[in-house]
Amino acid sequence: MALSLLVILVCGAMLWRQRRASQARATAVREIVDENLPPEDFQGAVILVCGDNSPLFVSGSRHRETRQGWYLWVKDAEQLPLLAQHLSLVRPALASQISVMLAVVPEQHTSGDDFTQSLRSWQRAVVQCRAAFGTIPPLWTVTWVSPSAACVEAEPVWFTTVSQRTGIQVYQPCQGNMSLTEWTRETGSDGRLSRLSQGLWLDGLLAWQNSAVNDLLSVRQGELPVMKPCVQGMCMVPVSGIAGNLWQQHITAVTALPPDAAVTTGPLPLPELLLPALPRRRGVSRRMVFWRYAGLLGGIFLALAMLASWMNNQRLIRNVGDHLALYHQLTGKPVAPKLRAQQRLRADGTLLDDWARRGEPLCYRLGLYQGLRLVPPVEAAVSDWAPPPPPPPVIKKIIQGPKTLRLDSMSLFDSGKSALKAGSTRMLVNSLVGIKAKPGWLIVVSGHTDNTGNPKLNQTLSLKRAEAVRNWMRDTGDVPESCFAVQGYGESRPIATNDTPDGRALNRRVEISLVPQANACQIPGKTPASSQDDGASQHNGE
């Protein structure tokens, strides 16, 4: 989120800055319309004419087109870098053909200091063109002065310096280039005086050019680098000048005779002969500019995407690493924290395994995915520990008490008697149907009375009644006597109060119970039965 916001802010700032720059360029170059600019496919040189450029253009014209070049008039030093930037945007393919020509017309200046300041301003403007072209464009100088009065040449004479090896070359229309020495010797006696005069005139011009222009450009001043003109040209042609101009001052200082001022109406000749000698750089077409911007934006996007992918992978490594570190720090006592840490690692392993099979998300790709190297340590950590098994379940075994059957004594015996009454057999059969002899179980027959009468007699009576029931069960059910135990408790174990007739009736009873005993009732061919085989039951006789 923060990265996206940063990208939006940077793009907004760049758009705002570009808009401001576009407005400034539009204001500065509003006098340059598209008709003044060369077409995109123009093959000749494109020259930004600076300095004393007014005499080179017809009044109201902002450009001059020739077979070899396209000359653009630059209003002032402030307009030059803006015009250069405008050209780099609207005519990027012509950037390699653009050069800056410094036009020098000394006959239009009267103050040397003003001329120097103007030259410095143009020098600074040329350096500022580096922002538009990526480098300082080629700079060349051309100087126009009026010839001497002894000159009989009708055509302008050009003196050029293209390289130190060739020296000064002289060019006249229809005659081509020749060295200065050959040009001086070529003509007859009448023309020789004129050319000798022009040679002396040239010496004076070179002296002034070196002191006023070349020396200034060859000295570094502050942020201004040394700027050596790649080509220099000097043209002797009638130039309209003002009284007391710099050229007159220079000639007067040398000869003490001021030259005459010329009057011309047409524009000065253009230095066409110098255009082939201008250096060329590699141009950039609109398509190349488009692809450069596209590549730049694509590179920025790719860099941001790789940065985001790297950050996501680092976050993944850090999270899984933290889970592993916490898991290894826990000893397993208590079990719950380490079990939770193990479950978290299992979730990490499941996620990494799913990504390995189906492919990781886009935010982890671009060749930076680190999840594969996290799988082995996660799997090793998950498999090196297991929680201890749970304790065996506690089985609660309910051991039932002895099975007890209660018989009403009054239903079996007459009052005070221990012999079974006639007709009690049916009740005994119905009541004792569930009482069976089993190995390991003892049939306990106990008699009880109420508290009426003598306690000792009651105890004896209860014992005899228990024996009577035992004897009936032994004889009737063919149960060995070893399976029985007989007890008489008398009135010692009441189950109800003896204060009421109903309570005393409940206390007069015979109880038959099955009690587990390992060595009891050993019947051949039968194994002892578990106490769980029988449930508790209760029957009250009538």
XYZ file of C-alpha atoms in Angstrom:
542
model
C 0.000 0.000 0.000
C 2.754 2.438 0.965
C 4.763 1.535 -2.145
C 1.752 2.141 -4.399
C 1.106 5.500 -2.731
C 4.762 6.460 -3.230
C 4.584 5.571 -6.936
C 1.421 7.652 -7.335
C 3.006 10.652 -5.597
C 6.181 10.427 -7.701
C 4.173 10.152 -10.928
C 2.027 13.112 -9.867
C 5.100 15.214 -9.123
C 6.659 14.281 -12.467
C 3.460 15.160 -14.330
C 3.189 18.492 -12.515
C 6.817 19.313 -13.264
C 6.417 18.313 -16.895
C 3.311 20.483 -17.170
C 5.126 23.480 -15.721
C 8.066 22.906 -18.049
C 5.717 22.600 -21.017
C 4.050 25.887 -20.116
C 7.436 27.585 -19.790
C 8.564 26.193 -23.149
C 5.332 27.258 -24.787
C 5.787 30.797 -23.474
C 9.422 30.984 -24.522
C 8.983 29.536 -27.990
C 5.580 30.981 -28.856
C 7.273 32.852 -31.710
C 8.453 29.545 -33.173
C 5.574 27.834 -34.924
C 5.677 24.438 -36.554
C 6.111 26.035 -39.972
C 9.456 27.431 -38.802
C 10.721 24.022 -37.702
C 12.247 21.527 -40.128
C 10.242 18.388 -40.903
C 10.973 15.191 -39.040
C 12.667 13.625 -42.073
C 14.915 16.600 -42.864
C 18.379 15.312 -43.774
C 20.438 18.508 -43.625
C 21.992 20.350 -40.719
C 19.774 22.194 -38.239
C 21.503 25.342 -36.998
C 20.404 27.398 -34.012
C 21.713 30.846 -34.918
C 22.753 32.842 -31.841
C 24.576 36.083 -31.227
C 24.331 38.785 -33.872
C 21.779 36.891 -35.935
C 19.466 39.693 -37.081
C 21.477 40.522 -40.267
C 21.153 36.888 -41.390
C 17.359 36.847 -41.630
C 14.826 38.819 -43.562
C 12.766 41.072 -41.336
C 9.911 39.056 -39.793
C 11.397 35.712 -40.771
C 12.326 33.171 -38.113
C 14.139 30.659 -40.275
C 16.074 30.265 -43.522
C 16.128 27.042 -45.464
C 18.902 26.030 -47.857
C 19.808 22.856 -49.661
C 22.134 21.743 -46.889
C 20.751 23.363 -43.778
C 17.886 24.810 -41.806
C 18.746 27.972 -39.886
C 16.567 28.873 -36.885
C 16.646 32.362 -35.424
C 17.101 32.456 -31.631
C 15.722 35.562 -30.023
C 17.989 35.715 -26.958
C 20.103 33.579 -24.652
C 17.124 32.657 -22.449
C 15.250 31.222 -25.408
C 18.068 28.938 -26.582
C 17.795 26.093 -23.984
C 13.997 26.190 -24.135
C 14.018 26.030 -27.916
C 16.501 23.156 -27.748
C 14.228 21.274 -25.351
C 11.235 21.996 -27.567
C 13.075 20.589 -30.566
C 14.120 17.488 -28.630
C 10.454 16.806 -27.891
C 8.767 17.647 -31.184
C 11.667 16.740 -33.506
C 13.694 14.124 -31.583
C 14.990 12.514 -34.779
C 16.837 15.736 -35.672
C 18.779 15.945 -32.414
C 21.919 14.550 -34.037
C 21.809 17.233 -36.744
C 21.468 20.216 -34.420
C 24.378 22.576 -33.815
C 24.749 26.079 -32.423
C 26.260 28.801 -34.590
C 27.531 31.900 -32.811
C 27.172 34.760 -35.277
C 29.632 37.585 -34.624
C 29.232 40.953 -36.343
C 31.672 43.341 -34.602
C 30.411 46.279 -36.648
C 27.127 46.151 -34.698
C 28.741 46.623 -31.274
C 30.321 49.693 -29.745
C 31.117 48.470 -26.206
C 33.585 45.676 -25.624
C 32.214 44.975 -22.136
C 28.676 44.638 -23.432
C 29.898 42.315 -26.163
C 31.738 40.167 -23.591
C 28.674 39.943 -21.348
C 26.520 38.971 -24.302
C 29.019 36.301 -25.302
C 29.038 34.909 -21.754
C 25.255 34.740 -21.751
C 25.240 32.783 -24.996
C 27.973 30.494 -23.677
C 25.895 29.749 -20.580
C 22.817 29.098 -22.720
C 24.739 26.636 -24.906
C 25.811 24.714 -21.790
C 22.183 24.566 -20.622
C 21.267 22.792 -23.852
C 22.902 19.708 -22.364
C 19.640 18.962 -20.510
C 17.770 18.711 -23.808
C 20.286 16.751 -25.878
C 22.180 14.846 -23.205
C 25.386 16.596 -24.236
C 26.543 20.049 -25.237
C 25.697 20.557 -28.923
C 28.524 21.413 -31.350
C 29.432 25.098 -31.245
C 30.914 26.944 -34.195
C 31.525 30.607 -34.846
C 31.155 32.733 -37.966
C 32.303 36.357 -38.180
C 31.212 38.865 -40.813
C 33.176 42.062 -41.451
C 33.298 44.543 -44.279
C 36.328 44.152 -46.586
C 38.968 46.799 -46.980
C 38.497 49.632 -49.449
C 41.230 48.142 -51.685
C 39.275 44.925 -52.201
C 37.985 44.570 -55.755
C 36.222 41.224 -55.183
C 32.536 41.392 -56.077
C 31.650 38.146 -54.299
C 32.010 37.463 -50.574
C 35.259 35.802 -49.595
C 35.173 33.061 -46.947
C 38.086 32.158 -44.708
C 37.500 28.916 -42.817
C 39.341 26.859 -40.236
C 38.083 23.293 -40.141
C 41.146 21.640 -38.571
C 44.609 22.612 -37.462
C 46.110 20.298 -40.066
C 44.634 22.048 -43.082
C 45.012 25.573 -41.718
C 43.027 28.486 -43.109
C 41.152 27.730 -46.307
C 39.785 30.357 -48.693
C 36.543 29.913 -50.535
C 35.011 32.019 -53.282
C 31.925 31.155 -55.293
C 32.759 29.196 -58.456
C 36.383 28.766 -57.367
C 36.223 26.169 -54.590
C 38.554 25.854 -51.613
C 42.255 26.609 -51.645
C 44.882 27.405 -49.076
C 45.506 30.986 -48.102
C 48.989 30.919 -49.682
C 47.702 29.619 -53.012
C 44.852 32.107 -53.018
C 47.276 35.022 -52.456
C 49.564 33.956 -55.345
C 46.947 32.898 -57.839
C 45.798 36.209 -59.351
C 47.616 38.788 -61.475
C 49.346 41.981 -60.414
C 46.144 44.024 -60.098
C 44.328 41.407 -58.052
C 47.423 40.594 -56.033
C 47.284 44.002 -54.342
C 43.637 43.435 -53.475
C 44.329 40.007 -52.054
C 47.353 41.274 -50.159
C 45.132 43.932 -48.650
C 42.569 41.285 -47.738
C 45.322 39.172 -46.190
C 46.339 42.067 -43.956
C 42.656 42.642 -43.207
C 42.387 38.949 -42.277
C 45.360 39.246 -39.919
C 43.588 42.052 -38.093
C 40.363 40.072 -37.994
C 42.143 37.014 -36.591
C 43.769 39.144 -33.907
C 40.435 40.624 -32.903
C 38.710 37.213 -33.093
C 41.268 35.596 -30.811
C 41.193 38.344 -28.208
C 37.446 39.026 -28.186
C 35.969 35.575 -28.860
C 38.347 32.604 -28.802
C 40.242 33.587 -25.660
C 36.952 34.122 -23.852
C 35.578 30.713 -24.825
C 38.820 28.889 -24.013
C 38.919 30.038 -20.381
C 36.878 28.183 -17.751
C 34.813 30.540 -15.649
C 32.799 29.118 -12.749
C 30.387 26.476 -13.981
C 31.082 27.339 -17.611
C 33.403 24.780 -19.197
C 35.967 25.465 -21.884
C 34.219 25.585 -25.247
C 36.378 25.272 -28.313
C 34.534 25.920 -31.591
C 34.607 22.871 -33.824
C 34.566 25.035 -36.975
C 35.344 28.707 -37.519
C 34.483 30.870 -40.473
C 35.112 34.509 -41.406
C 33.363 36.221 -44.249
C 34.429 39.501 -45.852
C 31.292 41.027 -47.232
C 29.793 44.512 -46.939
C 28.079 44.768 -43.534
C 25.889 47.598 -42.300
C 27.527 48.954 -39.183
C 27.147 51.705 -36.655
C 29.584 54.514 -36.078
C 32.387 53.794 -33.636
C 31.820 50.049 -33.710
C 34.308 47.498 -32.356
C 35.767 46.713 -35.777
C 36.460 50.361 -36.483
C 37.997 50.711 -33.027
C 40.292 47.755 -33.682
C 41.416 48.925 -37.141
C 41.915 52.485 -35.886
C 44.105 51.199 -33.073
C 46.258 49.319 -35.606
C 46.367 51.736 -38.560
C 45.139 55.004 -37.037
C 42.706 55.174 -39.983
C 39.080 54.185 -39.355
C 37.517 52.077 -42.136
C 34.522 53.333 -44.000
C 31.110 52.063 -42.926
C 29.180 50.085 -45.557
C 25.458 50.096 -46.181
C 23.628 46.896 -47.213
C 19.968 45.997 -47.503
C 19.899 42.217 -47.954
C 20.706 39.527 -45.426
C 24.268 38.374 -44.956
C 25.387 35.211 -46.774
C 24.992 31.942 -44.902
C 28.016 29.711 -44.193
C 26.859 26.820 -46.379
C 30.424 25.728 -47.115
C 30.964 24.925 -43.419
C 27.977 22.609 -43.000
C 29.658 19.442 -44.364
C 32.412 19.857 -41.777
C 30.017 19.897 -38.803
C 30.167 16.802 -36.571
C 27.192 14.487 -36.556
C 25.801 12.532 -33.623
C 23.399 9.648 -33.472
C 19.792 10.740 -33.828
C 16.730 9.581 -31.941
C 13.451 9.141 -33.803
C 9.999 9.441 -32.298
C 9.681 5.691 -32.334
C 12.972 5.351 -30.483
C 11.825 7.923 -27.942
C 8.577 6.021 -27.487
C 10.378 2.752 -26.942
C 12.836 4.420 -24.602
C 10.015 5.718 -22.452
C 8.235 2.385 -22.696
C 11.418 0.593 -21.687
C 11.986 3.034 -18.846
C 8.450 2.609 -17.519
C 8.672 -1.140 -17.997
C 11.986 -1.205 -16.178
C 10.578 0.837 -13.308
C 7.536 -1.419 -13.105
C 9.728 -4.531 -13.220
C 12.029 -3.113 -10.553
C 9.076 -2.287 -8.300
C 7.538 -5.707 -8.944
C 10.829 -7.418 -8.096
C 11.147 -5.265 -4.983
C 7.624 -6.238 -3.898
C 8.339 -9.923 -4.644
C 11.581 -9.750 -2.673
C 9.812 -8.140 0.285
C 7.067 -10.789 0.217
C 9.628 -13.604 0.107
C 11.562 -12.062 2.977
C 8.339 -11.838 4.974
C 7.622 -15.518 4.207
C 11.124 -16.550 5.302
C 10.836 -14.483 8.466
C 7.418 -15.897 9.413
C 8.369 -19.532 8.837
C 11.705 -18.935 10.571
C 9.926 -17.510 13.610
C 7.623 -20.532 13.704
C 10.619 -22.898 13.519
C 12.525 -21.002 16.212
C 9.553 -21.045 18.581
C 8.953 -24.736 17.897
C 12.557 -25.682 18.695
C 12.580 -23.574 21.861
C 9.638 -25.438 23.362
C 10.530 -28.635 25.240
C 7.111 -30.240 25.068
C 6.370 -29.830 28.765
C 3.614 -28.822 28.919
C 2.455 -30.396 25.698
C -0.148 -27.835 24.576
C 2.207 -24.946 23.516
C 4.466 -27.207 21.463
C 1.473 -28.958 19.956
C 0.100 -25.587 18.826
C 3.524 -24.669 17.380
C 3.611 -28.002 15.549
C 0.139 -27.418 14.135
C 1.293 -24.011 12.900
C 4.279 -25.640 11.176
C 1.973 -28.251 9.652
C -0.134 -25.416 8.225
C 3.040 -23.797 6.817
C 4.101 -27.099 5.296
C 0.673 -27.656 3.746
C 0.745 -24.177 2.226
C 4.274 -24.608 0.824
C 3.404 -28.039 -0.553
C 0.299 -26.635 -2.248
C 2.386 -23.855 -3.819
C 4.970 -26.406 -4.969
C 2.299 -28.457 -6.732
C 0.066 -25.695 -8.082
C 2.535 -22.832 -8.381
C 3.307 -20.001 -6.004
C 1.271 -16.764 -6.127
C 2.369 -13.981 -8.481
C 3.514 -11.799 -5.598
C 6.286 -14.338 -4.821
C 7.514 -14.977 -8.381
C 9.922 -13.216 -10.786
C 12.602 -15.766 -9.937
C 12.762 -14.753 -6.278
C 10.589 -17.479 -4.710
C 12.262 -18.912 -1.593
C 9.569 -21.320 -0.412
C 11.207 -24.479 -1.810
C 14.192 -24.215 0.522
C 11.845 -23.875 3.498
C 10.121 -27.220 2.899
C 12.915 -29.564 4.209
C 13.410 -27.838 7.603
C 9.640 -27.612 8.133
C 9.126 -31.307 7.342
C 12.072 -32.302 9.537
C 10.766 -30.254 12.456
C 7.238 -31.648 12.177
C 8.450 -35.260 12.134
C 11.012 -35.067 14.978
C 8.487 -34.821 17.808
C 5.144 -36.364 18.620
C 2.942 -35.661 21.617
C 2.916 -38.417 24.268
C -0.023 -40.822 24.041
C -2.972 -39.992 26.268
C -3.278 -41.956 29.531
C -5.359 -45.123 29.306
C -9.008 -44.505 30.057
C -10.167 -45.278 33.563
C -12.829 -47.924 33.333
C -15.167 -47.606 36.224
C -16.303 -51.127 37.018
C -19.461 -51.193 38.957
C -19.424 -54.194 41.207
C -22.864 -55.029 42.299
C -23.504 -56.063 45.827
C -24.812 -59.465 46.776
C -28.121 -60.411 45.295
C -30.612 -60.388 48.139
C -34.091 -61.921 48.325
C -36.352 -61.117 51.266
C -39.095 -63.520 52.335
C -41.841 -62.665 54.823
C -41.475 -64.997 57.814
C -45.199 -64.930 58.605
C -45.905 -66.296 55.118
C -43.566 -69.224 55.705
C -43.829 -69.954 59.419
C -46.382 -69.869 62.150
C -45.763 -67.455 64.997
C -42.941 -68.697 67.201
C -42.368 -71.774 64.987
C -39.438 -72.755 62.758
C -41.141 -75.361 60.604
C -42.409 -74.367 57.170
C -46.152 -74.033 56.961
C -48.153 -76.201 54.682
C -48.755 -74.346 51.428
C -45.556 -72.290 51.600
C -43.884 -74.425 48.958
C -45.558 -72.590 46.131
C -44.309 -69.233 47.430
C -40.800 -70.594 47.856
C -40.777 -71.941 44.315
C -41.969 -68.634 42.858
C -39.585 -66.557 44.969
C -36.471 -68.681 44.628
C -36.673 -69.286 40.864
C -33.674 -66.914 40.260
C -31.525 -68.348 43.051
C -29.274 -70.969 41.547
C -26.113 -72.563 42.691
C -23.023 -71.209 40.893
C -19.381 -72.031 41.470
C -17.665 -69.225 43.332
C -20.905 -67.946 44.819
C -22.175 -68.646 48.349
C -25.920 -68.761 49.085
C -26.306 -66.996 52.416
C -29.632 -67.602 54.217
C -30.168 -65.274 57.179
C -33.146 -65.086 59.518
C -34.446 -61.952 61.263
C -37.149 -61.227 63.879
C -38.716 -58.204 65.511
C -38.010 -57.161 69.094
C -41.004 -58.889 70.583
C -40.037 -61.465 73.202
C -36.693 -62.669 74.505
C -33.737 -61.566 72.322
C -31.901 -64.877 72.772
C -34.963 -66.860 71.843
C -35.497 -64.567 68.879
C -31.917 -65.218 67.694
C -32.387 -68.980 68.018
C -35.728 -68.800 66.224
C -34.227 -66.767 63.350
C -31.402 -69.306 62.917
C -33.776 -72.274 62.852
C -36.034 -70.589 60.327
C -32.970 -69.920 58.102
C -31.982 -73.581 58.408
C -35.491 -74.636 57.438
C -35.352 -72.570 54.260
C -31.845 -73.892 53.550
C -32.946 -77.452 53.964
C -35.903 -76.960 51.625
C -33.654 -75.409 48.956
C -31.063 -78.171 49.387
C -33.553 -80.939 49.142
C -35.760 -79.434 46.477
C -33.127 -77.918 44.172
C -30.464 -80.598 44.612
C -27.989 -77.960 45.729
C -24.964 -79.158 47.697
C -24.860 -78.032 51.279
C -21.432 -76.513 50.645
C -23.156 -73.822 48.639
C -25.034 -72.532 51.694
C -24.260 -70.472 54.731
C -26.902 -70.074 57.465
C -27.082 -67.140 59.877
C -29.553 -66.007 62.514
C -29.499 -62.368 63.530
C -32.648 -62.184 65.594
C -33.732 -58.619 66.201
C -30.234 -57.087 65.694
C -30.699 -55.931 62.103
C -34.079 -54.317 61.667
C -34.946 -52.662 58.357
C -37.872 -50.737 59.815
C -39.016 -49.456 63.165
C -40.353 -51.972 65.676
C -42.743 -49.409 67.158
C -45.467 -50.094 64.628
C -47.135 -53.292 63.506
C -46.079 -52.662 59.900
C -42.485 -52.086 60.860
C -42.382 -55.250 62.987
C -43.912 -57.195 60.092
C -41.067 -56.008 57.805
C -38.434 -56.973 60.352
C -39.779 -60.588 60.545
C -38.088 -61.910 57.413
C -35.733 -64.422 55.851
C -33.085 -63.032 53.443
C -31.353 -65.098 50.787
C -28.196 -63.504 49.270
C -25.623 -64.532 46.681
C -22.173 -63.560 47.937
C -19.008 -64.116 45.818
C -16.523 -66.506 47.416
C -13.813 -68.225 45.414
C -13.906 -71.635 47.085
C -17.649 -71.795 47.585
C -20.015 -74.148 45.817
C -17.385 -76.057 43.833
C -19.471 -78.176 41.484
C -17.495 -80.489 39.203
C -17.611 -79.409 35.500
C -18.554 -75.776 36.217
C -16.256 -72.711 36.318
C -16.679 -69.846 38.753
C -18.950 -67.101 37.442
C -18.251 -63.355 37.580
C -20.167 -61.275 39.985
C -21.330 -59.154 37.066
C -23.346 -62.025 35.694
C -26.096 -61.401 38.164
C -28.036 -58.316 38.880
C -29.567 -57.284 42.167
C -33.154 -58.285 42.756
C -35.551 -58.001 45.627
C -38.814 -59.792 46.431
C -41.104 -59.335 49.422
C -43.149 -62.350 50.309
C -46.747 -62.071 51.153
